[in-house]
CSV table of C-alpha atoms and ligand atoms in Angstrom, one decimal:
chain,number,residue,atom,x,y,z
S,1427,ASN,CA,23.4,227.1,177.6
S,1428,SER,CA,24.1,225.5,174.4
S,1429,ASN,CA,23.5,226.7,170.7
S,1430,GLY,CA,20.1,226.9,170.3
S,1431,SER,CA,18.7,226.9,173.2
S,1432,VAL,CA,19.3,228.4,176.2
S,1433,SER,CA,17.9,227.6,180.0
S,1434,ILE,CA,17.0,229.5,182.6
S,1435,ARG,CA,15.8,229.1,186.0
S,1436,GLY,CA,15.1,225.9,185.0
S,1437,ALA,CA,13.3,226.2,181.9
S,1438,THR,CA,14.3,226.1,178.3
S,1439,TYR,CA,14.1,228.3,175.6
S,1440,THR,CA,14.7,228.1,171.8
S,1441,LYS,CA,17.4,231.1,171.4
S,1442,ASP,CA,16.3,232.9,167.3
S,1443,PRO,CA,19.7,234.0,166.1
S,1444,ALA,CA,17.9,237.5,164.5
S,1445,TRP,CA,16.5,238.1,168.3
S,1446,PHE,CA,18.7,236.8,171.4
S,1447,ASN,CA,21.1,239.8,173.2
S,1448,VAL,CA,21.4,238.3,176.2
S,1449,PRO,CA,25.5,238.7,177.0
S,1450,SER,CA,27.0,236.3,179.5
S,1451,ASN,CA,26.3,238.3,182.5
S,1452,VAL,CA,22.8,239.6,182.5
S,1453,LEU,CA,21.9,235.6,181.5
S,1454,GLU,CA,23.9,234.6,185.3
S,1455,ALA,CA,21.8,237.2,186.7
S,1456,THR,CA,18.5,235.3,186.1
S,1457,SER,CA,19.7,232.9,189.1
S,1458,ARG,CA,20.5,235.5,191.8
S,1459,ARG,CA,17.0,236.7,193.4
S,1460,LEU,CA,18.7,238.8,195.4
S,1461,HIS,CA,15.1,240.4,196.6
S,1462,LEU,CA,14.9,237.0,198.0
S,1463,GLN,CA,18.3,237.0,199.2
S,1464,LYS,CA,17.5,237.0,202.8
S,1465,ASP,CA,19.4,240.3,204.6
S,1466,HIS,CA,20.5,241.7,201.5
S,1467,PRO,CA,19.6,245.4,201.0
S,1468,VAL,CA,17.2,244.4,198.2
S,1469,TYR,CA,15.5,242.1,200.0
S,1470,ILE,CA,15.1,244.1,203.3
S,1471,THR,CA,14.0,246.7,200.9
S,1472,ARG,CA,10.8,244.6,200.1
S,1473,GLN,CA,10.5,243.3,203.5
S,1474,ILE,CA,10.3,247.1,204.8
S,1475,ILE,CA,7.8,248.4,201.9
S,1476,GLU,CA,5.5,245.1,202.5
S,1477,SER,CA,5.4,246.1,205.6
S,1478,ASN,CA,3.2,249.0,204.7
S,1479,PHE,CA,1.2,246.5,202.3
S,1480,PRO,CA,-0.1,244.2,204.8
S,1481,GLN,CA,-1.9,240.8,204.2
S,1482,PRO,CA,-4.0,239.4,203.9
S,1483,THR,CA,-5.0,242.4,202.4
S,1484,TYR,CA,-3.0,242.4,200.3
S,1485,LYS,CA,-1.3,238.9,198.3
S,1486,TYR,CA,2.7,239.0,197.8
S,1487,TYR,CA,4.0,237.0,194.8
S,1488,ASN,CA,7.8,236.8,194.9
S,1489,GLU,CA,8.7,233.9,192.2
S,1490,TYR,CA,7.3,234.7,189.2
S,1491,ASN,CA,9.6,234.3,186.1
S,1492,PRO,CA,11.8,236.7,184.8
S,1493,VAL,CA,11.1,235.2,181.0
S,1494,VAL,CA,7.6,236.7,180.0
S,1495,SER,CA,6.0,236.9,176.3
S,1496,THR,CA,5.5,239.8,174.9
S,1497,ASN,CA,2.0,240.0,175.1
S,1498,GLN,CA,2.9,240.0,179.1
S,1499,ASN,CA,5.0,242.5,178.9
S,1500,PHE,CA,3.6,245.5,176.3
S,1501,ASP,CA,0.4,244.4,174.8
S,1502,SER,CA,-1.8,243.0,177.6
S,1503,LEU,CA,-0.9,246.6,179.1
S,1504,GLY,CA,-1.8,248.4,176.0
S,1505,PHE,CA,1.5,249.5,175.0
S,1506,PRO,CA,1.5,250.4,171.2
S,1507,PRO,CA,3.2,248.3,168.5
S,1508,ASN,CA,5.6,250.9,167.5
S,1509,HIS,CA,6.1,251.7,171.6
S,1510,PRO,CA,10.3,252.5,171.7
S,1511,GLY,CA,10.5,250.4,174.3
S,1512,ARG,CA,10.0,246.9,172.3
S,1513,ALA,CA,14.5,247.7,170.4
S,1514,LEU,CA,16.1,245.5,170.3
S,1515,SER,CA,18.4,248.3,171.7
S,1516,ASP,CA,16.3,249.2,175.0
S,1517,THR,CA,15.5,245.5,175.5
S,1518,TYR,CA,16.2,241.7,176.1
S,1519,TYR,CA,15.1,239.7,173.8
S,1520,ILE,CA,15.2,235.3,173.7
S,1521,ASN,CA,13.2,234.9,170.2
S,1522,GLU,CA,10.5,237.2,168.9
S,1523,LYS,CA,8.2,236.7,171.4
S,1524,THR,CA,9.9,235.9,174.4
S,1525,LEU,CA,12.3,238.7,177.0
S,1526,LEU,CA,14.0,239.2,179.5
S,1527,ARG,CA,10.5,241.2,181.4
S,1528,THR,CA,11.2,244.6,181.6
S,1529,HIS,CA,9.4,245.4,184.7
S,1530,THR,CA,6.8,243.9,186.8
S,1531,SER,CA,3.8,245.2,185.2
S,1532,ALA,CA,4.9,242.3,183.2
S,1533,HIS,CA,2.3,240.6,185.6
S,1534,GLN,CA,-0.2,243.3,185.9
S,1535,ALA,CA,-3.0,241.0,184.2
S,1536,ASP,CA,-2.1,237.2,185.4
S,1537,THR,CA,-2.5,238.7,188.6
S,1538,PHE,CA,-5.1,240.6,188.1
S,1539,ARG,CA,-6.8,237.0,186.6
S,1540,ALA,CA,-5.4,234.9,188.9
S,1541,ASN,CA,-7.9,237.3,191.2
S,1542,GLU,CA,-6.9,236.2,194.6
S,1543,SER,CA,-6.9,238.7,196.9
S,1544,GLU,CA,-8.1,242.6,197.2
S,1545,GLY,CA,-4.8,243.0,196.5
S,1546,TYR,CA,-1.3,242.7,195.0
S,1547,LEU,CA,2.6,243.5,195.6
S,1548,ILE,CA,5.0,241.4,193.5
S,1549,SER,CA,8.4,241.6,193.7
S,1550,ALA,CA,11.7,240.5,190.9
S,1551,ASP,CA,14.5,241.1,188.9
S,1552,VAL,CA,13.8,243.2,186.2
S,1553,TYR,CA,16.2,243.8,182.6
S,1554,ARG,CA,16.6,246.6,180.7
S,1555,ARG,CA,19.6,247.5,178.1
S,1556,ASP,CA,21.0,251.0,179.2
S,1557,ALA,CA,23.8,253.2,180.2
S,1558,ILE,CA,26.7,252.5,182.7
S,1559,ASP,CA,27.1,255.2,185.7
S,1560,ARG,CA,26.8,254.8,189.4
S,1561,SER,CA,22.8,254.2,189.3
S,1562,HIS,CA,22.0,252.0,186.4
S,1563,TYR,CA,22.8,248.0,186.2
S,1564,PRO,CA,21.1,246.0,183.0
S,1565,VAL,CA,19.0,244.6,185.8
S,1566,PHE,CA,17.6,246.1,189.0
S,1567,HIS,CA,14.3,245.0,190.6
S,1568,GLN,CA,11.3,246.2,191.2
S,1569,MET,CA,7.3,245.4,193.4
S,1570,GLU,CA,4.3,246.4,192.1
S,1571,GLY,CA,1.4,246.7,194.0
S,1572,ALA,CA,-2.4,246.9,192.9
S,1573,ARG,CA,-5.5,246.7,195.1
S,1574,SER,CA,-8.9,247.4,193.2
S,1575,TRP,CA,-12.9,246.5,194.3
S,1576,ASP,CA,-15.4,244.1,192.6
S,1577,ARG,CA,-18.8,246.5,192.5
S,1578,ASP,CA,-20.2,242.9,193.3
S,1579,LYS,CA,-18.6,242.7,196.9
S,1580,VAL,CA,-19.2,246.1,198.1
S,1581,PRO,CA,-22.5,247.1,199.6
S,1582,ASN,CA,-25.1,248.5,197.3
S,1583,GLY,CA,-22.6,248.1,194.4
S,1584,ASP,CA,-21.3,251.5,195.2
S,1585,ILE,CA,-17.8,251.9,194.2
S,1586,ALA,CA,-17.0,255.2,196.1
S,1587,ALA,CA,-18.5,254.9,199.1
S,1588,ALA,CA,-16.5,251.4,199.9
S,1589,VAL,CA,-13.1,253.0,198.6
S,1590,ARG,CA,-13.4,255.9,201.0
S,1591,ASP,CA,-14.7,253.6,204.0
S,1592,ASP,CA,-11.1,252.4,203.4
S,1593,LEU,CA,-9.6,254.5,203.6
S,1594,GLU,CA,-10.6,255.9,206.4
S,1595,LYS,CA,-8.8,253.4,207.8
S,1596,LEU,CA,-5.7,254.0,206.4
S,1597,PRO,CA,-2.5,255.2,208.2
S,1598,LYS,CA,-2.4,258.8,208.4
S,1599,HIS,CA,0.8,260.6,208.2
S,1600,ASN,CA,1.5,264.6,208.7
S,1601,ILE,CA,3.7,265.7,205.7
S,1602,GLU,CA,2.2,268.2,203.9
S,1603,VAL,CA,2.0,267.4,200.0
S,1604,GLU,CA,3.7,270.0,198.4
S,1605,ASP,CA,1.1,269.7,195.4
S,1606,PRO,CA,-1.7,266.9,195.7
S,1607,ASN,CA,-4.0,266.8,192.7
S,1608,PRO,CA,-1.5,268.1,189.8
S,1609,ALA,CA,-4.2,268.7,187.0
S,1610,PHE,CA,-3.9,266.3,183.4
S,1611,HIS,CA,-3.9,266.3,180.7
S,1612,GLU,CA,-7.5,266.3,179.0
S,1613,GLU,CA,-6.5,263.4,176.1
S,1614,ARG,CA,-3.3,261.9,177.8
S,1615,ASN,CA,-4.4,261.0,181.4
S,1616,PRO,CA,-8.6,261.6,180.9
S,1617,LEU,CA,-10.5,259.9,183.8
S,1618,GLN,CA,-11.7,256.9,182.3
S,1619,ASP,CA,-15.3,257.0,180.9
S,1620,CYS,CA,-16.1,253.2,183.0
S,1621,HIS,CA,-15.9,255.6,186.3
S,1622,SER,CA,-18.1,257.8,187.5
S,1623,ALA,CA,-16.1,260.7,188.9
S,1624,ALA,CA,-16.2,260.2,192.6
S,1625,GLU,CA,-15.4,257.0,191.9
S,1626,ALA,CA,-12.1,257.8,190.7
S,1627,GLN,CA,-11.6,260.7,192.7
S,1628,ALA,CA,-12.0,258.1,195.7
S,1629,ILE,CA,-9.4,255.4,194.1
S,1630,GLY,CA,-7.0,258.1,193.5
S,1631,GLU,CA,-6.6,259.5,196.9
S,1632,HIS,CA,-6.9,256.0,198.3
S,1633,LEU,CA,-3.4,255.3,195.8
S,1634,LYS,CA,-1.9,258.9,197.1
S,1635,ARG,CA,-2.8,257.9,201.2
S,1636,SER,CA,-1.2,254.7,200.2
S,1637,LEU,CA,1.9,255.5,198.8
S,1638,GLU,CA,2.7,258.6,200.5
S,1639,CYS,CA,2.8,256.8,203.8
S,1640,MET,CA,5.3,254.3,202.4
S,1641,VAL,CA,7.1,256.5,201.5
S,1642,VAL,CA,7.3,258.3,204.5
S,1643,ASP,CA,8.5,255.2,206.8
S,1644,ILE,CA,10.9,254.5,204.2
S,1645,PHE,CA,12.8,257.9,204.8
S,1646,SER,CA,11.9,258.2,208.5
S,1647,ARG,CA,13.2,254.5,208.6
S,1648,ALA,CA,16.9,255.9,206.4
S,1649,LYS,CA,16.8,259.4,208.2
S,1650,ALA,CA,17.0,256.6,212.0
S,1651,ALA,CA,19.6,254.9,209.9
S,1652,ALA,CA,21.7,258.2,209.5
S,1653,VAL,CA,20.8,258.9,212.8
S,1654,LYS,CA,22.9,255.6,214.0
S,1655,GLU,CA,25.5,256.9,212.2
S,1656,ASP,CA,26.3,260.2,212.9
S,1657,PRO,CA,24.1,261.5,215.7
S,1658,ASN,CA,24.2,264.7,215.2
S,1659,PHE,CA,22.1,264.1,211.5
S,1660,VAL,CA,20.2,267.2,210.6
S,1661,ASP,CA,17.7,266.6,207.2
S,1662,GLU,CA,15.9,268.6,205.7
S,1663,PRO,CA,11.9,268.4,206.6
S,1664,LEU,CA,10.5,265.6,204.0
S,1665,ARG,CA,9.1,267.4,200.6
S,1666,MET,CA,6.9,264.9,198.4
S,1667,ARG,CA,4.5,266.2,195.6
S,1668,TRP,CA,2.9,263.6,192.7
S,1669,VAL,CA,3.3,264.7,189.0
S,1670,GLU,CA,1.5,263.5,186.2
S,1671,ALA,CA,2.7,260.9,184.2
S,1672,TYR,CA,1.9,259.5,181.3
S,1673,PHE,CA,2.2,255.1,181.3
S,1674,PRO,CA,-0.8,252.8,178.6
S,1675,PHE,CA,-2.4,251.3,181.1
S,1676,THR,CA,-3.3,254.0,183.8
S,1677,SER,CA,-5.5,257.0,183.8
S,1678,PRO,CA,-5.6,259.2,185.2
S,1679,SER,CA,-1.4,258.4,185.5
S,1680,TRP,CA,1.1,260.1,188.6
S,1681,GLU,CA,4.6,259.9,190.0
S,1682,LEU,CA,5.4,260.6,193.6
S,1683,GLU,CA,8.7,262.7,194.1
S,1684,VAL,CA,10.4,263.5,197.6
S,1685,TYR,CA,12.8,265.8,197.8
S,1686,TYR,CA,16.8,264.3,197.8
S,1687,ALA,CA,20.4,266.4,198.3
S,1688,GLY,CA,18.9,269.2,196.9
S,1689,ASP,CA,17.3,267.4,193.4
S,1690,TRP,CA,13.6,266.5,192.9
S,1691,LEU,CA,13.3,261.9,192.2
S,1692,GLU,CA,11.2,260.2,191.3
S,1693,VAL,CA,10.3,257.2,193.1
S,1694,LEU,CA,7.2,255.6,191.9
S,1695,GLY,CA,4.5,255.4,188.9
S,1696,SER,CA,1.4,255.0,189.3
S,1697,GLY,CA,-2.7,254.9,188.7
S,1698,VAL,CA,-6.2,253.9,188.3
S,1699,VAL,CA,-5.9,251.3,186.3
S,1700,ARG,CA,-7.3,251.5,182.7
S,1701,GLN,CA,-10.1,248.6,182.8
S,1702,SER,CA,-9.3,247.4,179.7
S,1703,LEU,CA,-6.8,244.6,181.8
S,1704,PHE,CA,-9.4,243.8,184.0
S,1705,ASN,CA,-12.0,243.3,181.2
S,1706,ASN,CA,-9.4,241.2,178.9
S,1707,ALA,CA,-8.2,238.8,182.8
S,1708,GLY,CA,-11.8,238.3,183.3
S,1709,VAL,CA,-12.7,240.2,186.1
S,1710,PRO,CA,-14.7,243.0,184.8
S,1711,ASN,CA,-16.2,244.3,187.9
S,1712,ARG,CA,-12.9,245.2,189.3
S,1713,LEU,CA,-11.4,248.3,189.3
S,1714,GLY,CA,-8.6,250.2,191.7
S,1715,TRP,CA,-5.8,251.6,191.1
S,1716,ALA,CA,-1.9,250.0,190.7
S,1717,PHE,CA,1.9,251.9,191.4
S,1718,GLY,CA,5.3,250.6,190.5
S,1719,ILE,CA,8.7,251.1,192.3
S,1720,GLY,CA,12.5,250.3,191.4
S,1721,ILE,CA,13.8,248.2,194.6
S,1722,ASP,CA,17.8,249.2,194.1
S,1723,ARG,CA,17.4,253.1,194.0
S,1724,ILE,CA,15.3,253.2,197.6
S,1725,ALA,CA,17.9,250.5,198.9
S,1726,MET,CA,20.7,253.2,197.6
S,1727,LEU,CA,19.2,256.0,199.9
S,1728,LEU,CA,18.3,253.5,202.7
S,1729,PHE,CA,21.1,252.1,203.1
S,1730,LYS,CA,23.5,255.4,201.8
S,1731,ILE,CA,24.8,252.6,199.1
S,1732,PRO,CA,27.0,254.8,196.7
S,1733,ASP,CA,27.4,252.2,193.0
S,1734,ILE,CA,24.3,250.1,192.7
S,1735,ARG,CA,27.0,247.6,191.5
S,1736,LEU,CA,27.0,246.7,195.1
S,1737,PHE,CA,24.4,244.6,195.4
S,1738,TRP,CA,25.7,242.8,193.6
S,1739,SER,CA,29.1,241.8,195.1
S,1740,GLN,CA,29.4,238.1,196.8
S,1741,ASP,CA,32.5,240.1,199.0
S,1742,GLN,CA,31.3,239.6,202.9
S,1743,ARG,CA,33.1,242.8,203.7
S,1744,PHE,CA,29.8,244.1,202.3
S,1745,LEU,CA,27.6,241.5,202.8
S,1746,SER,CA,28.2,241.3,206.5
S,1747,GLN,CA,27.3,244.6,207.0
S,1748,PHE,CA,23.2,243.6,206.7
S,1749,GLU,CA,22.9,240.4,209.0
S,1750,GLY,CA,20.8,239.6,211.1
S,1751,VAL,CA,17.9,243.0,209.6
S,1752,SER,CA,15.6,241.1,208.0
S,1753,ASP,CA,14.4,240.5,211.6
S,1754,LYS,CA,14.9,243.1,213.2
S,1755,LEU,CA,13.8,245.9,210.6
S,1756,ASP,CA,15.3,248.9,213.2
S,1757,THR,CA,18.5,247.6,213.2
S,1758,LEU,CA,19.3,248.3,210.1
S,1759,ARG,CA,22.1,251.2,209.7
S,1760,ARG,CA,24.0,252.8,207.0
S,1761,PHE,CA,26.1,250.5,204.6
S,1762,ALA,CA,30.1,251.8,205.9
S,1763,PRO,CA,32.5,251.4,202.6
S,1764,PHE,CA,34.7,249.1,202.8
S,1765,SER,CA,37.9,251.2,201.1
S,1766,LYS,CA,37.6,253.3,198.2
S,1767,TYR,CA,39.4,252.2,195.5
S,1768,PRO,CA,41.4,254.4,192.9
S,1769,PRO,CA,39.5,254.7,189.6
S,1770,CYS,CA,41.4,254.2,186.1
S,1771,PRO,CA,39.9,256.7,183.2
S,1772,LYS,CA,41.1,255.0,180.0
S,1773,ASP,CA,39.4,256.7,177.1
S,1774,VAL,CA,38.6,255.8,173.0
S,1775,SER,CA,37.8,257.6,169.6
S,1776,PHE,CA,36.8,256.1,166.7
S,1777,TRP,CA,35.4,257.1,163.8
S,1778,LEU,CA,32.4,255.7,162.5
S,1779,ALA,CA,31.6,252.6,160.1
S,1780,SER,CA,28.8,254.6,158.8
S,1781,THR,CA,27.5,258.4,158.5
S,1782,SER,CA,24.1,257.4,158.1
S,1783,ALA,CA,21.9,259.9,160.1
S,1784,ALA,CA,20.5,258.8,163.2
S,1785,GLY,CA,18.6,260.0,165.7
S,1786,GLY,CA,18.0,259.1,169.8
S,1787,ASN,CA,20.9,257.6,171.7
S,1788,THR,CA,21.3,256.1,168.1
S,1789,ARG,CA,25.1,257.3,167.3
S,1790,GLY,CA,25.7,256.1,163.8
S,1791,ASN,CA,24.3,252.4,162.2
S,1792,PHE,CA,24.1,251.1,166.3
S,1793,HIS,CA,22.5,252.0,170.2
S,1794,GLU,CA,24.7,253.9,172.8
S,1795,ASN,CA,23.2,250.7,174.7
S,1796,ASP,CA,25.9,248.5,172.4
S,1797,ILE,CA,28.7,250.7,173.5
S,1798,MET,CA,27.9,249.9,177.1
S,1799,GLU,CA,26.7,246.1,177.0
S,1800,ILE,CA,30.5,246.0,174.9
S,1801,VAL,CA,32.2,247.4,178.2
S,1802,ARG,CA,30.8,245.3,180.2
S,1803,SER,CA,30.6,241.8,178.6
S,1804,VAL,CA,34.4,242.4,178.8
S,1805,ALA,CA,34.8,244.5,182.0
S,1806,GLY,CA,32.0,242.5,184.0
S,1807,ASP,CA,31.3,245.1,187.5
S,1808,VAL,CA,34.9,246.5,187.0
S,1809,VAL,CA,33.1,249.5,184.8
S,1810,GLU,CA,31.7,251.8,187.2
S,1811,ASP,CA,30.8,254.5,184.2
S,1812,VAL,CA,31.4,255.5,180.6
S,1813,ARG,CA,30.1,258.5,178.9
S,1814,VAL,CA,30.0,260.3,175.7
S,1815,ILE,CA,33.2,262.9,176.2
S,1816,ASP,CA,34.1,264.3,172.1
S,1817,GLU,CA,31.4,263.8,168.7
S,1818,PHE,CA,32.3,265.9,166.1
S,1819,THR,CA,31.5,265.4,162.4
S,1820,HIS,CA,34.3,266.3,160.0
S,1821,PRO,CA,33.5,269.2,157.6
S,1822,LYS,CA,34.8,267.2,154.6
S,1823,THR,CA,34.4,264.0,154.6
S,1824,GLY,CA,31.2,264.2,156.9
S,1825,ARG,CA,32.7,261.5,158.6
S,1826,LYS,CA,30.9,261.7,162.5
S,1827,SER,CA,33.6,260.6,165.2
S,1828,LEU,CA,33.5,259.4,168.9
S,1829,ALA,CA,35.0,259.6,172.3
S,1830,TYR,CA,34.0,257.3,175.3
S,1831,ARG,CA,35.6,257.8,178.8
S,1832,ILE,CA,35.8,254.1,180.1
S,1833,VAL,CA,35.8,254.5,184.8
S,1834,TYR,CA,37.7,251.7,185.3
S,1835,ARG,CA,37.3,250.5,188.6
S,1836,SER,CA,36.7,247.9,191.1
S,1837,LEU,CA,34.8,247.5,194.2
S,1838,GLU,CA,36.7,245.5,195.9
S,1839,ARG,CA,40.2,246.0,195.2
S,1840,THR,CA,42.7,247.7,193.9
S,1841,LEU,CA,42.8,247.2,189.5
S,1842,THR,CA,46.8,247.3,188.5
S,1843,ASN,CA,47.3,249.7,185.2
S,1844,GLU,CA,48.2,246.3,183.3
S,1845,GLU,CA,45.3,245.2,183.8
S,1846,ALA,CA,42.8,248.1,183.0
S,1847,ASN,CA,45.0,248.5,180.7
S,1848,GLY,CA,43.9,244.8,179.5
S,1849,PHE,CA,40.3,245.8,180.0
S,1850,HIS,CA,40.6,249.0,177.8
S,1851,GLU,CA,42.8,247.1,174.6
S,1852,ALA,CA,39.7,244.6,175.2
S,1853,VAL,CA,37.0,247.0,175.0
S,1854,ARG,CA,38.8,249.0,171.7
S,1855,GLU,CA,39.4,245.5,169.7
S,1856,ALA,CA,35.6,244.4,170.1
S,1857,LEU,CA,34.1,247.5,169.1
S,1858,VAL,CA,36.4,247.5,166.0
S,1859,LYS,CA,34.9,243.9,165.9
S,1860,GLU,CA,31.2,244.1,166.3
S,1861,LEU,CA,30.5,247.7,165.4
S,1862,GLY,CA,32.9,247.6,162.3
S,1863,VAL,CA,34.5,251.6,164.3
S,1864,GLU,CA,38.0,252.6,162.6
S,1865,LEU,CA,40.5,253.5,166.1
S,1866,ARG,CA,42.0,256.5,166.4
J,1277,LIG,N1,6.1,249.1,185.4
J,1277,LIG,C1,6.3,250.9,185.3
J,1277,LIG,C2,7.6,251.4,184.6
J,1277,LIG,O1,8.5,250.8,185.0
J,1277,LIG,C3,5.4,251.2,186.8
J,1277,LIG,C4,4.3,251.7,186.5
J,1277,LIG,C5,3.4,250.3,187.6
J,1277,LIG,C6,3.2,252.7,186.4
J,1277,LIG,C7,2.2,249.9,187.6
J,1277,LIG,C8,1.6,253.0,187.2
J,1277,LIG,C9,1.0,251.7,187.6
J,1277,LIG,O2,8.3,252.5,184.9
């Protein structure tokens, strides 16, 4: 990677210094492709999801390049020009028009345009600047799926009847969904003009049944794995509910939530594809649904993996536990932690360089994600958690002070105190150098 350009998966891109914000650890992750690494939990979870959407109805795309255009990632999906997701604080850019995809939906338009099948599944690595804790990592994986019908190909052009026919052929499950039909916001999530009520209804039902069956399958596999570990394992019956959601590229839109460990957990986003996407992709006669699901979070609960950083581990004590599972999915077992190494929490507090007020997660003249990235760049996968523990404004000077707690903990070995101090010292220096803060 020379100064003016960067190479990612064999292609070279021109960096714009005003935009380029990809740290080297994230750049290195672009070559890992965990979803294509046999017997890796992310690969196995992909296989399980795929098994619920069989070929040839669904065609699988697992090789799309992570470098996409702003058009693919945002414009083609109807994101407005000022959408916060486009900000440098949230997204990794190569230059003004080129970025690391933040979601697999970046390939919706191209895949609809290719028009190679009635349905598709896309799995891929995705990239987001975000907080640091045990369930957030700047690189993770998503699975995107869609199913559509062509008005010109269904009998009598009757989409609603065709979709209902296909619904009959889907598997069933016996879970009672708690809110199967949430009301949706008339303006945010209108029924699209181009769809009759019967069409939208049938497409929504097909979407819901398909996704519910997938989630039931995942959770029954998670339960089987839990029982292997502990024959006396009893879990509560699976609870699911649909909630209204908003995505610029679907309407109406829903999220599916599952009750897990005492909380409702969002597992996927979905909706009826906005017709403008099909029109712009040159397939105006198609209509249908799409969904997107995070693979890593699902893998964490399937395998009971306590920390998302483990996926990136090359330690045989991690990887060897899943050997052979790709070829025989019912041998899936829960992860057995090899050891829990002690945490090294260290605090840092500082005065902000500027007192300029800013909202949201923006603190002073920088975004909290900038702090996250500095820590990750210094300490790599040895950092487990970063959070603000104190925040105050001096009553006289109006200066603002922040304190963060950084937990250093390796998943593979015990850190010595000197090592943790070394990381922490380097973090302190980087905060001064890159954010201009004054340490306290
Ligand atoms: N891309 C959306 C996300 O990352 C998920 C989604 C995919 C929603 C497809 C609707 C349809 O949150």
